[in-house]
Coordinates of C-alpha atoms in Angstrom, one line a residue:
M292 CA 0.0 0.0 0.0
A293 CA 1.4 3.3 -1.0
R294 CA 2.3 5.8 1.7
D295 CA 0.5 9.1 1.7
L296 CA 3.4 11.6 1.7
K297 CA 2.5 15.2 2.3
A298 CA 4.6 17.9 0.8
A299 CA 5.9 20.5 3.1
P300 CA 4.1 23.9 2.7
V301 CA 6.0 26.3 0.5
P302 CA 7.9 28.7 2.9
G303 CA 6.2 32.0 3.3
T304 CA 2.7 30.7 2.8
E305 CA 1.9 29.4 6.2
A306 CA -1.0 31.0 8.1
P307 CA 0.1 33.6 10.7
R308 CA -0.1 32.6 14.3
G309 CA -3.5 33.2 15.8
A310 CA -5.2 33.0 12.5
P311 CA -8.4 30.8 12.4
Q312 CA -7.6 27.3 11.4
Q313 CA -9.6 25.7 8.6
Y314 CA -10.6 22.0 8.8
T315 CA -8.3 19.9 6.7
P316 CA -9.8 16.5 5.7
R317 CA -7.7 13.5 7.0
R318 CA -6.5 11.3 4.3
K319 CA -6.4 7.5 4.5
E320 CA -3.2 5.7 3.8
C321 CA -3.9 5.1 0.2
L322 CA -3.6 7.9 -2.5
R323 CA -7.1 9.1 -3.5
S324 CA -8.8 9.0 -6.8
P325 CA -10.5 12.3 -7.7
A326 CA -13.8 13.1 -6.1
K327 CA -16.9 12.9 -8.4
S328 CA -18.6 15.9 -6.8
F329 CA -17.5 19.5 -7.2
H330 CA -18.4 20.6 -3.7
G331 CA -16.5 19.6 -0.6
K332 CA -14.1 17.2 -2.3
R333 CA -10.4 17.6 -2.8
G334 CA -8.1 15.6 -5.1
P335 CA -4.4 14.7 -4.8
G336 CA -1.7 16.6 -6.5
I337 CA 1.7 15.4 -7.7
F338 CA 3.3 16.7 -4.5
A339 CA 1.3 13.9 -2.7
W340 CA 3.3 11.3 -4.6
P341 CA 6.6 9.9 -3.3
L342 CA 9.3 12.5 -4.2
H343 CA 12.9 13.2 -3.4
P344 CA 13.1 14.5 0.2
G345 CA 15.1 17.5 -0.8
G346 CA 12.2 18.9 -2.9
P347 CA 9.9 18.0 -5.8
T348 CA 12.5 18.5 -8.5
Q349 CA 13.7 14.9 -8.7
M350 CA 12.2 11.5 -8.2
K351 CA 13.8 8.1 -7.3
R352 CA 13.5 4.8 -9.0
F353 CA 11.4 5.7 -12.0
P354 CA 10.2 3.0 -14.4
R355 CA 12.5 2.5 -17.3
R356 CA 9.9 3.7 -19.8
P357 CA 8.0 7.0 -19.2
S358 CA 5.0 5.5 -21.0
L359 CA 4.7 2.8 -18.3
L360 CA 4.9 5.5 -15.6
A361 CA 2.1 7.5 -17.3
L362 CA 0.0 4.3 -17.6
A363 CA 0.5 3.5 -13.9
L364 CA -0.5 7.0 -12.9
A365 CA -3.5 7.1 -15.2
L366 CA -4.8 3.7 -14.4
G367 CA -3.4 2.4 -11.2
L368 CA -3.5 5.4 -8.8
Q369 CA -7.3 5.8 -9.2
A370 CA -8.0 2.6 -7.3
C371 CA -8.4 4.3 -3.9
G372 CA -11.3 6.4 -2.5
G373 CA -11.7 10.1 -1.7
P374 CA -10.8 12.0 1.4
E375 CA -12.8 11.5 4.5
A376 CA -15.7 14.0 5.0
A377 CA -15.4 16.8 7.4
P378 CA -17.1 16.3 10.7
E379 CA -20.5 17.9 11.0
A380 CA -19.2 20.4 13.6
A381 CA -16.6 21.7 11.1
V382 CA -19.2 22.8 8.5
P383 CA -20.2 26.4 9.1
N384 CA -23.8 27.5 9.0
A385 CA -24.5 28.8 5.5
V386 CA -26.7 31.7 6.6
E387 CA -24.3 32.9 9.3
E388 CA -21.4 32.7 6.9
S389 CA -23.4 34.8 4.3
Q390 CA -24.3 37.4 6.8
T391 CA -20.8 37.6 8.1
R392 CA -19.5 38.1 4.6
V393 CA -22.0 40.9 3.8
R394 CA -20.9 42.7 7.0
A395 CA -17.3 42.3 6.2
Q396 CA -17.8 43.6 2.7
D397 CA -19.6 46.7 4.0
A398 CA -16.7 47.4 6.3
A399 CA -13.9 46.4 3.8
P400 CA -11.4 49.2 2.9
D401 CA -10.7 50.2 -0.7
I402 CA -9.1 47.4 -2.8
L403 CA -6.0 49.5 -3.3
T404 CA -5.5 49.8 0.4
Q405 CA -6.0 46.0 0.8
L406 CA -3.5 45.3 -2.0
Q407 CA -1.0 47.6 -0.4
A408 CA -1.3 45.6 2.9
I409 CA -0.1 42.4 1.2
P410 CA 3.5 41.8 2.4
G411 CA 6.0 42.0 -0.5
L412 CA 3.6 43.5 -3.0
A413 CA 4.2 46.8 -4.8
V414 CA 1.1 48.3 -6.4
L415 CA 0.5 51.1 -8.9
E416 CA -3.0 51.9 -10.1
A417 CA -3.2 52.8 -13.8
A418 CA -6.0 54.6 -15.6
S419 CA -9.3 52.7 -15.8
P420 CA -9.5 50.9 -19.1
A421 CA -13.3 50.7 -19.1
P422 CA -16.3 51.8 -16.9
G423 CA -16.6 49.7 -13.7
V424 CA -13.0 48.3 -14.1
R425 CA -9.9 49.2 -12.2
F426 CA -6.4 48.2 -13.4
F427 CA -3.3 47.7 -11.2
L428 CA 0.3 47.1 -12.1
M429 CA 2.1 45.0 -9.5
S430 CA 5.3 43.2 -8.5
Y431 CA 5.4 40.5 -5.9
D432 CA 8.5 39.5 -4.0
Q433 CA 9.3 35.8 -4.6
P434 CA 12.1 33.5 -3.5
A435 CA 14.2 32.2 -6.4
D436 CA 14.2 28.8 -4.7
H437 CA 11.0 28.0 -2.8
W438 CA 12.6 25.1 -0.9
H439 CA 15.5 27.3 0.2
P440 CA 13.6 30.7 0.6
N441 CA 16.4 32.5 2.5
G442 CA 18.5 32.9 -0.7
A443 CA 18.1 35.1 -3.7
R444 CA 14.8 36.9 -4.4
F445 CA 13.1 38.3 -7.5
L446 CA 10.1 40.5 -8.3
Q447 CA 7.4 38.8 -10.3
R448 CA 5.3 41.1 -12.4
M449 CA 1.6 40.9 -12.3
T450 CA -1.5 42.9 -13.3
L451 CA -4.9 43.0 -11.7
L452 CA -8.2 43.7 -13.5
Y453 CA -10.7 44.5 -10.7
R454 CA -14.4 44.5 -10.9
S455 CA -15.6 43.5 -7.4
A456 CA -14.5 41.4 -4.6
E457 CA -17.5 39.1 -5.1
A458 CA -16.8 38.4 -8.8
P459 CA -15.0 35.2 -9.7
M460 CA -11.2 35.5 -10.0
V461 CA -9.5 34.4 -13.2
L462 CA -5.8 33.5 -12.5
A463 CA -4.2 33.9 -15.9
S464 CA -0.7 32.7 -16.7
T465 CA 1.3 34.2 -19.6
G466 CA 3.9 31.5 -19.6
Y467 CA 6.3 34.2 -20.8
G468 CA 6.8 37.9 -19.8
I469 CA 3.9 40.2 -19.2
S470 CA 2.8 43.4 -20.9
P471 CA 1.8 46.3 -18.6
F472 CA -1.1 47.2 -20.9
F473 CA -4.7 46.1 -20.3
S474 CA -5.8 42.9 -21.9
Q475 CA -8.7 40.6 -21.0
Y476 CA -8.6 36.8 -21.2
E477 CA -11.6 35.1 -22.7
P478 CA -12.8 33.5 -19.4
T479 CA -12.6 36.9 -17.7
R480 CA -14.9 38.5 -20.2
L481 CA -17.3 35.5 -20.3
L482 CA -17.6 35.5 -16.6
G483 CA -17.5 39.2 -16.0
G484 CA -14.8 38.4 -13.5
N485 CA -11.6 39.8 -12.0
Q486 CA -8.3 38.9 -13.6
L487 CA -4.9 38.3 -11.9
L488 CA -2.4 38.0 -14.7
M489 CA 1.1 36.6 -13.8
G490 CA 4.3 36.8 -15.7
H491 CA 6.6 33.7 -15.7
R492 CA 9.8 33.5 -13.7
F493 CA 13.0 34.1 -15.6
F494 CA 11.4 36.2 -18.3
E495 CA 12.7 39.7 -17.9
P496 CA 12.4 41.4 -15.6
S497 CA 10.8 38.6 -13.5
G498 CA 13.9 36.8 -12.7
P499 CA 16.7 36.5 -10.1
T500 CA 20.0 38.2 -10.8
P501 CA 22.3 36.5 -11.4
A502 CA 20.2 33.7 -12.9
D503 CA 20.5 30.3 -11.5
W504 CA 19.0 28.3 -14.3
K505 CA 18.5 25.1 -12.4
L506 CA 15.7 27.0 -10.6
L507 CA 13.7 27.4 -13.8
S508 CA 11.4 24.4 -13.5
I509 CA 7.7 23.6 -13.6
E510 CA 7.8 22.9 -9.9
Q511 CA 9.3 26.3 -9.0
A512 CA 6.9 28.1 -11.3
A513 CA 4.0 26.3 -9.8
A514 CA 5.1 27.3 -6.3
D515 CA 5.2 31.0 -7.6
H516 CA 1.6 30.6 -8.5
H517 CA 0.8 29.0 -5.2
R518 CA 2.3 31.8 -3.1
V519 CA 0.3 34.4 -5.2
V520 CA -2.9 32.5 -4.6
Q521 CA -2.3 32.3 -0.9
A522 CA -1.6 36.0 -0.8
F523 CA -4.7 37.1 -2.8
K524 CA -7.4 34.6 -1.8
P525 CA -8.3 36.4 1.4
L526 CA -9.2 39.4 -0.8
F527 CA -11.2 37.4 -3.3
P528 CA -13.3 34.7 -1.5
G529 CA -15.2 33.7 -4.6
K530 CA -14.4 30.9 -7.1
W531 CA -11.0 30.9 -8.8
I532 CA -10.5 29.8 -12.4
S533 CA -7.0 29.4 -13.8
T534 CA -6.3 29.9 -17.5
G535 CA -3.7 30.5 -20.1
G536 CA -2.9 29.9 -23.7
S537 CA -0.1 27.7 -25.2
K538 CA 2.8 27.9 -22.7
G539 CA 0.6 29.9 -20.3
G540 CA -2.0 27.1 -20.5
M541 CA 0.8 24.6 -19.8
A542 CA 1.9 26.6 -16.8
S543 CA -1.7 26.6 -15.5
V544 CA -1.9 22.9 -15.9
Y545 CA 1.4 22.4 -14.0
H546 CA 0.3 24.6 -11.2
R547 CA -3.0 22.7 -11.0
A548 CA -1.1 19.4 -10.9
F549 CA 1.1 20.4 -8.0
Y550 CA -1.5 22.4 -6.1
P551 CA -4.9 21.0 -7.3
N552 CA -6.9 22.8 -4.6
D553 CA -5.5 26.3 -5.2
V554 CA -8.2 27.0 -7.8
D555 CA -11.7 25.6 -8.5
A556 CA -11.2 24.9 -12.3
T557 CA -8.8 25.4 -15.2
V558 CA -9.3 26.5 -18.8
A559 CA -6.2 25.7 -20.9
Y560 CA -6.0 26.8 -24.5
V561 CA -3.9 25.1 -27.1
A562 CA -1.7 23.6 -24.4
P563 CA 0.5 20.7 -25.6
N564 CA 2.2 17.8 -23.8
S565 CA 5.3 16.8 -25.8
Y566 CA 7.4 13.6 -25.7
G567 CA 11.0 14.6 -25.8
T568 CA 12.8 17.4 -27.5
K569 CA 12.1 16.0 -31.0
D570 CA 8.6 14.6 -30.7
P571 CA 8.0 12.7 -34.0
R572 CA 4.2 12.9 -33.6
Y573 CA 4.3 16.5 -34.9
V574 CA 5.9 15.3 -38.1
R575 CA 3.2 12.7 -38.6
F576 CA 0.5 15.3 -37.9
L577 CA 1.9 17.8 -40.5
A578 CA 2.2 15.0 -43.1
K579 CA -1.6 14.6 -43.1
L580 CA -2.6 18.2 -42.7
G581 CA -4.1 20.0 -45.7
T582 CA -4.3 18.7 -49.2
P583 CA -1.5 16.8 -50.9
E584 CA -1.0 19.7 -53.3
C585 CA -0.6 22.2 -50.4
R586 CA 1.8 20.0 -48.6
E587 CA 3.9 19.7 -51.8
K588 CA 3.9 23.4 -52.3
I589 CA 5.2 23.9 -48.7
R590 CA 8.0 21.4 -49.3
V591 CA 9.0 22.9 -52.6
F592 CA 9.1 26.4 -51.1
Q593 CA 11.3 25.2 -48.3
R594 CA 13.7 23.4 -50.6
E595 CA 13.9 26.3 -53.1
T596 CA 14.7 28.8 -50.4
L597 CA 17.8 26.8 -49.4
E598 CA 18.7 25.9 -53.0
R599 CA 18.8 29.7 -53.7
R600 CA 20.5 30.6 -50.5
A601 CA 23.1 32.7 -52.4
E602 CA 20.3 34.9 -53.7
V603 CA 18.0 34.8 -50.7
E604 CA 20.5 35.5 -47.9
P605 CA 21.5 39.0 -49.1
R606 CA 17.8 39.9 -49.3
F607 CA 17.3 38.3 -45.8
V608 CA 20.1 40.5 -44.4
E609 CA 18.8 43.7 -46.0
T610 CA 15.3 43.2 -44.8
T611 CA 16.2 42.3 -41.3
Q612 CA 18.7 45.2 -41.0
A613 CA 15.8 47.5 -41.9
Q614 CA 13.9 45.9 -39.0
G615 CA 16.8 46.5 -36.6
L616 CA 17.5 42.7 -36.2
T617 CA 20.8 41.0 -35.6
Y618 CA 21.9 37.3 -35.6
N619 CA 25.1 37.2 -33.8
M620 CA 24.2 34.2 -31.7
L621 CA 23.1 31.9 -34.6
G622 CA 24.7 33.6 -37.5
V623 CA 22.7 34.7 -40.6
D624 CA 23.2 31.4 -42.4
K625 CA 21.9 29.2 -39.6
A626 CA 19.1 31.7 -38.8
L627 CA 17.9 31.5 -42.3
E628 CA 17.9 27.7 -42.4
F629 CA 16.2 27.4 -39.0
T630 CA 13.5 29.8 -40.3
V631 CA 12.9 27.6 -43.2
L632 CA 12.5 24.6 -40.9
E633 CA 10.1 26.5 -38.8
F634 CA 8.0 27.4 -41.9
A635 CA 5.9 24.3 -42.2
F636 CA 4.9 24.3 -38.5
A637 CA 4.2 28.1 -38.4
F638 CA 2.2 27.8 -41.6
W639 CA -0.5 25.9 -39.8
Q640 CA 0.0 27.3 -36.3
Y641 CA -0.9 30.8 -37.3
G642 CA -2.5 30.4 -40.7
D643 CA -5.0 28.1 -42.6
A644 CA -5.5 26.5 -45.9
S645 CA -6.0 29.8 -47.6
L646 CA -2.3 30.5 -47.3
C647 CA -1.6 27.7 -49.8
D648 CA -2.5 29.9 -52.7
A649 CA -0.2 32.7 -51.4
I650 CA 3.0 30.6 -51.5
P651 CA 5.3 32.3 -54.0
A652 CA 5.7 30.4 -57.3
R653 CA 8.9 28.6 -58.0
G654 CA 11.5 30.8 -59.7
G655 CA 10.1 34.1 -58.5
P656 CA 12.1 37.0 -57.0
A657 CA 14.2 36.2 -53.9
Q658 CA 12.6 39.2 -52.1
D659 CA 9.2 37.5 -52.4
I660 CA 10.6 34.4 -50.6
V661 CA 12.0 36.6 -47.8
D662 CA 8.7 38.5 -47.5
F663 CA 6.7 35.3 -47.3
L664 CA 9.0 33.9 -44.6
D665 CA 8.5 37.1 -42.7
W666 CA 4.7 36.8 -43.0
V667 CA 4.4 33.2 -42.0
V668 CA 7.3 32.7 -39.5
G669 CA 8.6 36.2 -38.7
L670 CA 12.2 37.1 -39.4
S671 CA 12.6 38.1 -35.8
Y672 CA 12.1 34.5 -34.7
M673 CA 15.8 33.5 -34.8
S674 CA 17.1 37.0 -34.1
D675 CA 19.3 37.9 -31.1
S676 CA 16.5 39.9 -29.4
D677 CA 14.0 37.0 -29.7
S678 CA 16.6 34.5 -28.6
E679 CA 17.4 36.5 -25.5
Y680 CA 13.8 37.1 -24.6
Y681 CA 12.6 33.6 -25.2
A682 CA 15.7 31.9 -23.8
P683 CA 13.7 30.7 -20.7
Y684 CA 11.2 28.9 -22.9
A685 CA 13.9 27.3 -25.0
F686 CA 15.6 26.2 -21.7
Q687 CA 12.4 24.7 -20.4
A688 CA 11.7 22.9 -23.7
A689 CA 15.3 21.5 -23.6
T690 CA 15.0 20.3 -20.0
Q691 CA 11.4 19.5 -19.2
L692 CA 8.7 20.6 -21.6
G693 CA 9.9 19.0 -24.8
S694 CA 9.2 20.2 -28.3
Y695 CA 8.5 19.1 -31.9
D696 CA 10.7 17.4 -34.5
S697 CA 11.0 18.9 -38.0
E698 CA 10.7 17.0 -41.3
E699 CA 14.1 17.3 -43.1
R700 CA 14.1 14.5 -45.6
H701 CA 13.0 16.7 -48.5
L702 CA 15.9 19.1 -47.7
R703 CA 18.7 16.6 -48.0
G704 CA 21.6 18.0 -50.0
V705 CA 20.7 21.7 -49.4
Q706 CA 20.9 21.8 -45.6
R707 CA 24.1 22.8 -43.8
Y708 CA 22.9 22.2 -40.3
P709 CA 20.9 18.9 -40.4
G710 CA 19.4 17.8 -37.1
Q711 CA 20.5 20.9 -35.3
Y712 CA 17.2 22.7 -35.0
V713 CA 16.4 21.7 -31.3
P714 CA 15.5 23.8 -28.3
S715 CA 19.0 23.9 -26.9
A716 CA 20.3 25.5 -30.1
L717 CA 18.2 28.6 -29.2
V718 CA 19.6 29.0 -25.7
P719 CA 22.3 31.7 -25.6
F720 CA 24.6 29.8 -23.2
D721 CA 26.2 26.4 -22.8
M722 CA 23.5 23.7 -22.1
T723 CA 26.0 20.9 -21.3
P724 CA 25.2 20.9 -17.6
Y725 CA 21.4 20.7 -18.2
R726 CA 19.9 17.4 -19.3
F727 CA 16.4 16.7 -20.4
N728 CA 14.1 15.0 -17.8
P729 CA 12.0 12.4 -19.7
F730 CA 9.7 11.9 -16.7
A731 CA 8.3 15.4 -16.1
M732 CA 5.7 15.4 -18.9
P733 CA 4.5 11.8 -18.4
L734 CA 3.9 12.7 -14.8
I735 CA 1.7 15.7 -15.7
E736 CA 0.0 13.7 -18.4
G737 CA -0.8 10.9 -16.0
W738 CA -2.1 13.3 -13.4
V739 CA -4.4 15.2 -15.8
K740 CA -6.0 12.0 -17.1
A741 CA -6.4 10.3 -13.7
F742 CA -7.0 13.2 -11.3
G743 CA -7.6 16.3 -13.4
Q744 CA -11.0 17.6 -12.2
R745 CA -12.9 20.5 -13.7
M746 CA -10.5 21.1 -16.5
L747 CA -11.4 22.4 -20.0
F748 CA -9.0 22.1 -22.9
I749 CA -9.5 24.0 -26.1
Y750 CA -7.5 23.1 -29.2
G751 CA -7.5 24.1 -32.9
E752 CA -8.1 21.2 -35.3
N753 CA -5.3 22.3 -37.6
D754 CA -2.9 23.7 -35.0
P755 CA 0.2 21.4 -35.0
W756 CA 0.4 21.8 -31.2
S757 CA -2.9 19.9 -30.9
T758 CA -0.8 16.8 -31.6
G759 CA 0.1 16.8 -28.0
A760 CA -3.4 17.4 -26.6
F761 CA -4.1 16.3 -23.1
S762 CA -6.6 13.5 -22.5
V763 CA -9.3 13.9 -19.9
R764 CA -12.2 12.0 -18.4
A765 CA -15.8 13.1 -18.3
S766 CA -16.1 11.4 -14.9
N767 CA -13.7 14.1 -13.6
D768 CA -16.0 16.8 -15.0
S769 CA -13.3 17.6 -17.5
Y770 CA -13.6 18.2 -21.2
R771 CA -11.6 18.6 -24.4
F772 CA -12.9 20.4 -27.5
Y773 CA -11.5 21.2 -30.9
V774 CA -12.3 24.2 -33.0
P775 CA -13.0 22.9 -36.5
G776 CA -10.3 24.2 -38.9
G777 CA -8.9 26.2 -35.9
N778 CA -5.3 27.2 -35.4
H779 CA -3.3 28.4 -32.4
G780 CA -5.7 31.2 -31.7
S781 CA -8.7 28.9 -31.0
G782 CA -11.0 29.8 -28.2
I783 CA -14.3 28.8 -26.5
S784 CA -16.3 31.3 -28.6
Q785 CA -15.2 29.7 -31.8
L786 CA -16.6 26.3 -30.9
P787 CA -19.7 24.9 -32.6
S788 CA -22.8 25.9 -30.8
A789 CA -23.5 22.6 -29.0
E790 CA -19.9 22.3 -27.7
R791 CA -19.8 26.0 -26.9
A792 CA -23.0 25.6 -24.8
V793 CA -21.4 22.8 -22.8
A794 CA -18.2 24.8 -22.2
L795 CA -20.1 27.9 -21.1
A796 CA -22.4 25.9 -18.8
R797 CA -19.5 24.1 -17.1
L798 CA -17.5 27.4 -16.8
R799 CA -20.5 29.1 -15.3
D800 CA -21.1 26.3 -12.8
W801 CA -17.4 26.1 -11.8
A802 CA -17.3 29.9 -11.3
G803 CA -20.4 29.7 -9.0
L804 CA -22.6 31.9 -11.1
P805 CA -26.4 31.4 -11.1
P806 CA -28.2 29.8 -14.0
A807 CA -29.7 33.3 -14.8
S808 CA -26.3 34.4 -16.0
A809 CA -26.3 31.9 -18.9
A810 CA -27.9 34.4 -21.3
A811 CA -25.4 37.1 -20.6
M812 CA -22.5 34.7 -21.0
E813 CA -23.9 33.5 -24.3
Q814 CA -24.2 37.1 -25.6
R815 CA -20.6 37.9 -24.5
S816 CA -19.4 34.8 -26.3
L817 CA -21.2 35.8 -29.5
A818 CA -19.7 39.2 -29.3
V819 CA -16.2 37.7 -28.9
S820 CA -16.8 35.3 -31.8
S821 CA -18.0 38.2 -34.1
G822 CA -15.0 40.4 -33.2
E823 CA -17.2 43.0 -31.6
E824 CA -15.3 42.4 -28.3
L825 CA -11.6 41.8 -28.2
V826 CA -10.2 39.2 -25.8
T827 CA -7.1 37.0 -25.7
T828 CA -6.6 33.4 -24.9
G829 CA -3.0 34.2 -24.0
A830 CA -1.4 32.3 -26.9
V831 CA 1.6 34.3 -28.1
D832 CA 2.2 35.2 -31.7
R833 CA 6.0 34.7 -32.1
R834 CA 5.9 36.3 -35.6
R835 CA 5.8 39.8 -34.1
G836 CA 8.7 39.7 -31.6
P837 CA 8.6 40.0 -27.8
P838 CA 5.9 42.0 -26.2
A839 CA 6.6 45.5 -24.8
T840 CA 7.3 45.1 -21.1
D841 CA 9.0 48.3 -19.9
V842 CA 7.1 50.7 -17.8
S843 CA 9.6 53.0 -16.1
G844 CA 9.0 53.3 -12.4
A845 CA 5.9 51.1 -12.5
F846 CA 7.4 48.1 -10.8
G847 CA 9.6 49.3 -8.0
R848 CA 10.8 47.0 -5.2
P849 CA 8.5 47.2 -2.2

């Protein structure tokens, strides 16, 4: 029988002395399967599994094959029951609790005053972006290493979109850096909720100086989220929904896996789960996407670009110099070849079948080739500025997250760097000390399938990243939907009406909104779908370079 090992609380998140103690359900010796009911049940996270005593970053005695580990997690761990119910005396009277909450709200100070009272939080209120909405720029003091909190610290950038303390809270993860400008994630708009948006550790300026790269892990980032939730939940007692797109969606899933009870539900957009740094599933997916004629045009364009390297490269240099781009890390020649390899993936990630007719005809001007590469991939993708900004992502892909393989067989004879387009090649420092952990993603995958409750995954049918879509179980009140013909920008509001209705209904229930709010949510969804209202899923468009992040004086140390 497996022992129920409890992770030590992240330092700095313990309740202060004298604070009221909440009832914590006792767990039997066996690890629990997820509860079937939303209310009053709590499921296990990965930290409840046997981990290295020095922290959750390493495990001992793994199965030799990650697939077997995932199978064991997905099928074997669910054999046990749920946590014991709270004793009757521990359940507060609902009427008294409601009356107490109303009195507390009447006496509550202004939200800015409450934010300023959070230890380690610096706050600046910006101009209101819309009637009834307040917007705050914030930085939160975090330990670089949550399991050794007395060491280096860093300031994690965040923004808060505030409507009311009673509204649901949407905890949004960018997965990258964070823009100081107002943006509203789709769940935030659909629910009419608040939004706490978090930048990711190690993306400038949210990183320790000097950087200790071994501290950039999904476990440490999840602990960042956990501390933020612990700090803000007293101010926002309603339901919490986590969300994010692409890498932000991945970060939300990882946070949920390690701290499953921090939030009530998760909406993850186009969030993949990859096998290794060169996952061959993506090659097989692209080999079947679109018509045979379109796939052939893509291959011909890639090969011609490298065949005509002597003509194309000068135009590439001239165009990128006009954009202020440099390629000192990779060199122009390798940057061009890597851009060509990225072309087939980006073609479907950001575009659709209509792009097939726009592919330049063979033998056309070299400038047309460069311009089309810029349109589909973005010439900044392999530049020094992008490599520096996105280095934390490349590092994570090379050590834990994994990435996709590229089809190169049709480029034999014209390549100069075959097999070198891997995540570690885009990290601007020596990656020799850092090896890929093949067990991290199978662990997450196994947890999501076996224990992931109240999770909604949205994918685009034609988005290559959907190759690595997470699997869920309806018995966990979790769902996975695909937008027909959708790409990396797919969202709830683009789903077919029947599936959209299910997604909206579950989101409404998870957020604790009354059935009467269904009509308003449907209207908002239609407004988003038509383009009348602008929202984001959080998925980043790499074609346009890094986001603007600098606001002088806005994020001072508390």
